[in-house]
Amino acid sequence: MSRRPPVAAGPPGVSRRIVLSFLASAAGAIGFAVTYGLGGQTQWEGVCLAVAFAGLAIGLAVWGRRLVPVGGYVEEHEGFTPPPDEQAMTAAVLTAPDSPIRRRGLLATLGLALTALGVAALFPLRSLLPWDRTRPIRALKETPWGPGVRLLTSSGQPLRPEDVPAGTMVGVFPEGGTGAGDAPAFAVRLQPERFTRPPSGGHLDGVVVYSLLCTHAGCPVGLYLKGTGQVLCPCHQSSFNLFANATPVAGPAARPLPGLPIEVGPDGFLRATGDFTAPPGAGFWSRP
Amino acid sequence: MILDRLARAVDDRLRLSPLTRKALAKIFPDHWSFMLGEIALYSFVVLILTGVYLTFFFDPSAADRIYHGSYAPMDGATTSAAYASTVRLSWDIRAGLLIRQTHHWAAVVFVAAILVHLVRIFFTGAFRKPRELNWLVGVTMLILALANGFTGYSMPDDLLSGLGLRIIVSVVESIPLIGSWLAFLGLGGEFPSDELIPRMFVTHVLLVPAVLVALISAHLAMIVRQKHSQFHGPGRTEHNVVGSRLYPSYTLRSLALFAWVLAVLFALGGLVQINPVWLYGPFAPAQATTPAQPDWYVAWGDGALRLFPPWEIHIAGHLVPAPFFPGVVLGGVTFLALYAWPFLERWCTGDRLAHHLLDRPRDHPVRMGVGVMALTFFGVLVVAAGDDIIARLLRVPVYGVLNVLRVLVFVLPALAGILAFLLARALRRGDAARLGELTRADLRVGRQATGGSDARREGARAPDEPEMPAPDRPGEQIELWPDGEVWRWRYHDEPAGLAILSNRAVLTEQEAADAARLAYPGVDHVTVPGPPPPPPPGRVRTTLRRWGNAALGVSLLAAALRQRRERRRGGGGDGPQRR
Ligand code: HEM
Ligand code: FES
């Protein structure tokens, strides 16, 4: 249509409100740029951008509600059940005598080729697994601890039995494997006469060492409640009784913390005599 | 005008004008609950925009890096590059913290909007035929949104998210037979592996967003093809959509919503701190923070892990550890149930018809009960994720809280579900329009009556609610008229004082009649010569009452319109009234 009707005049004052909103928006944008230019300040930047977009929003919303018709229009549905003859026509095209989908034999071999390709394409996914220690189960079961591995504190110092204080737990790590995710353990001094169950890793004058990783889902059991001899996991509040071989006493954990068998080496420092008494951390299918 | 010439030039080559005209006239129902999906959409746009900015500065690597910068407590410290670059982004890059926090807030709002959107789709039955496919797409997007939220949260390699990651890895390892293989496939080694951060990065910024973009496109394409559903209302049928046109009204309002989302997200990002990783410190396998709570949308999983008792299953020397049940089984069942719901419901009700009119939540008491039960269940799980905080606030032992929650997680959903079922049934059967008007008699009727039938549903309809247009209803008619070279039509219900205008003009009278017949089957047609009808009153009555004049904008009919308006002014009213 070539004839253009004149622009409709809106209710009085509306255009002015929209203009003011857009101007406020521009002011917000400039404010943001200036704040940034002056060195940036997170709160101001946020407020300026919020003003800029809120101005835009208000202007557009007023425009959309007051200067153009709202509601009162209807559109028809064509319906979604296609007429049967239409379906038949489409089917006829697809199943014409020369139609590829009617050549069963060719399709079958094509399917075979595509399946083979699809399966072959899965092989490179194997590279996502590590190549060095192939079997994850062995990796999960074994830790850097072993016979003769010395216990280091978090600052990297070897530990004598008498360095383990009564009343706090000391984080310990295997020499040569301090960064390993499954190795963290803790040493703590208890009164042997309060043991209700012998520690699985044995003890040296009440000094016991257990894995630090919760047997529920692997968080470090960081909180030691000295009086009760319990350690608590901060993730889901499992607690373990150190007097009873670190068996779980409350919360969702089901297995005791594995112990670390220790001895005093010829140099006077604590060292392990083997790996943990069980795989540390969360359980898995092949865990004995 | 240049634009004009450009438009003509493009049209001469692609002939887009018929398509464009139809697209611009697409009808959107005027109900706030139809904006929820759009909020999700716009948050996603914000996520992409802010996220791309972040990729310029974030270094997805577990390699050691020394931090030098204005966050003094960490100056000179060696951490992973991922963590150091996040601290740098927050402290040393102008606008970096704003964008980082806005990105995180957008993720929170994104998931929340999807969830509320899903709840609205669920309770109004918008997933019924023909929209089941879009429901499946939607649930998939929800899963992807959760997954992307989690990888994003974990990438900065801070202590808090490291704990969450370790828990998820443990949950994966708990899967019988393949668990440890799956975990190693993801991690490329034992936790914490060096490969993990780069792998999460490419998943977070490329794989999942690409799939989301594809799914959102499919989602929106299906909405365009199937058109919107709508609530019951005057002149609304299973064969039409009543509301505002995409252009001009909805374009402006939708852009306004986009701007609102941006405004709110930048205000949050600027003013409300979120995930201050520099306070948590870098991840170290032997350290933990307390209390440790995840982002809200994974809290239900965390709560379930806390509540599930220490039960493990031993099978022939093999172990199914406890986290398998609250982690894998609960999550799997939840999403399977979501996927299956439209089909389950169809199987139970035997309703195979297409529906474009939405249910009111009460129309389907069983769905209402199940929905409320599920929401309550997940609500209790989210609360359970804060059991340690609750215990500290109430000064009671955490295991007391835990035991209470272990009971509540079953009792509360059952009670809430039954209550919702009974109330919905009573509302549907009785005359009450809202909860406050329910009488004891309604509840009792609800208990005695058996089965649901459409007859009773019709009876339950509030008196002012419309019914389907029917040929025998007097006063209802379709009016067609020529308007210059084109034809228009409208639905007119004289007794109700209701007129609804066709969303677009067509070239012939036949076309107009065909469209009207599709939208209002069985309603009589008359051709009127003009003068053209008054402006459409629309559903938003109050809007019109306040701004009756806005109808002027309809205004290819401006002259005649002015005439009518004079007349109405004389009558003293300030807008068309429906009742
Ligand atoms: C990435 C997230 C999502 C975006 C961006 C999005 C966007 C939208 C938009 C803009 C609409 C139209 C407005 C409306 O009806 O509310 C819509 C409709 C719809 N959405 Fe979503 N949505 C998302 C997630 C979901 C989810 C999680 C579900 C369900 C599980 C879902 C199911 C549907 C259905 C069935 C419709 C059609 C409803 C109708 O026409 O009334 N969507 N979506
Ligand atoms: S990880 Fe320790 S209780 Fe869950």
Short mmCIF file of C-alpha atoms and ligand atoms in Angstrom, two decimals, chain A residues 214 216-219 221 233 235-238 252-253, chain B residues 167, ligand 2:
data_model
loop_
_atom_site.label_atom_id
_atom_site.label_comp_id
_atom_site.label_asym_id
_atom_site.label_seq_id
_atom_site.Cartn_x
_atom_site.Cartn_y
_atom_site.Cartn_z
CA CYS A 214 35.50 -39.76 54.24
CA HIS A 216 30.95 -41.61 52.13
CA ALA A 217 31.92 -39.41 49.22
CA GLY A 218 35.55 -38.57 49.76
CA CYS A 219 35.61 -35.19 51.53
CA VAL A 221 37.17 -35.37 57.56
CA CYS A 233 33.15 -34.77 57.87
CA CYS A 235 30.31 -32.32 53.72
CA HIS A 236 27.42 -34.44 55.02
CA GLN A 237 28.26 -34.73 58.71
CA SER A 238 29.39 -38.32 58.94
CA PRO A 252 25.59 -41.32 55.82
CA ALA A 253 29.03 -42.99 55.81
CA ILE B 167 31.50 -35.68 45.75
S1 FES C 2 31.64 -37.02 52.18
FE1 FES C 2 31.80 -37.20 54.28
S2 FES C 2 29.79 -37.35 54.84
FE2 FES C 2 29.60 -37.26 52.73
#
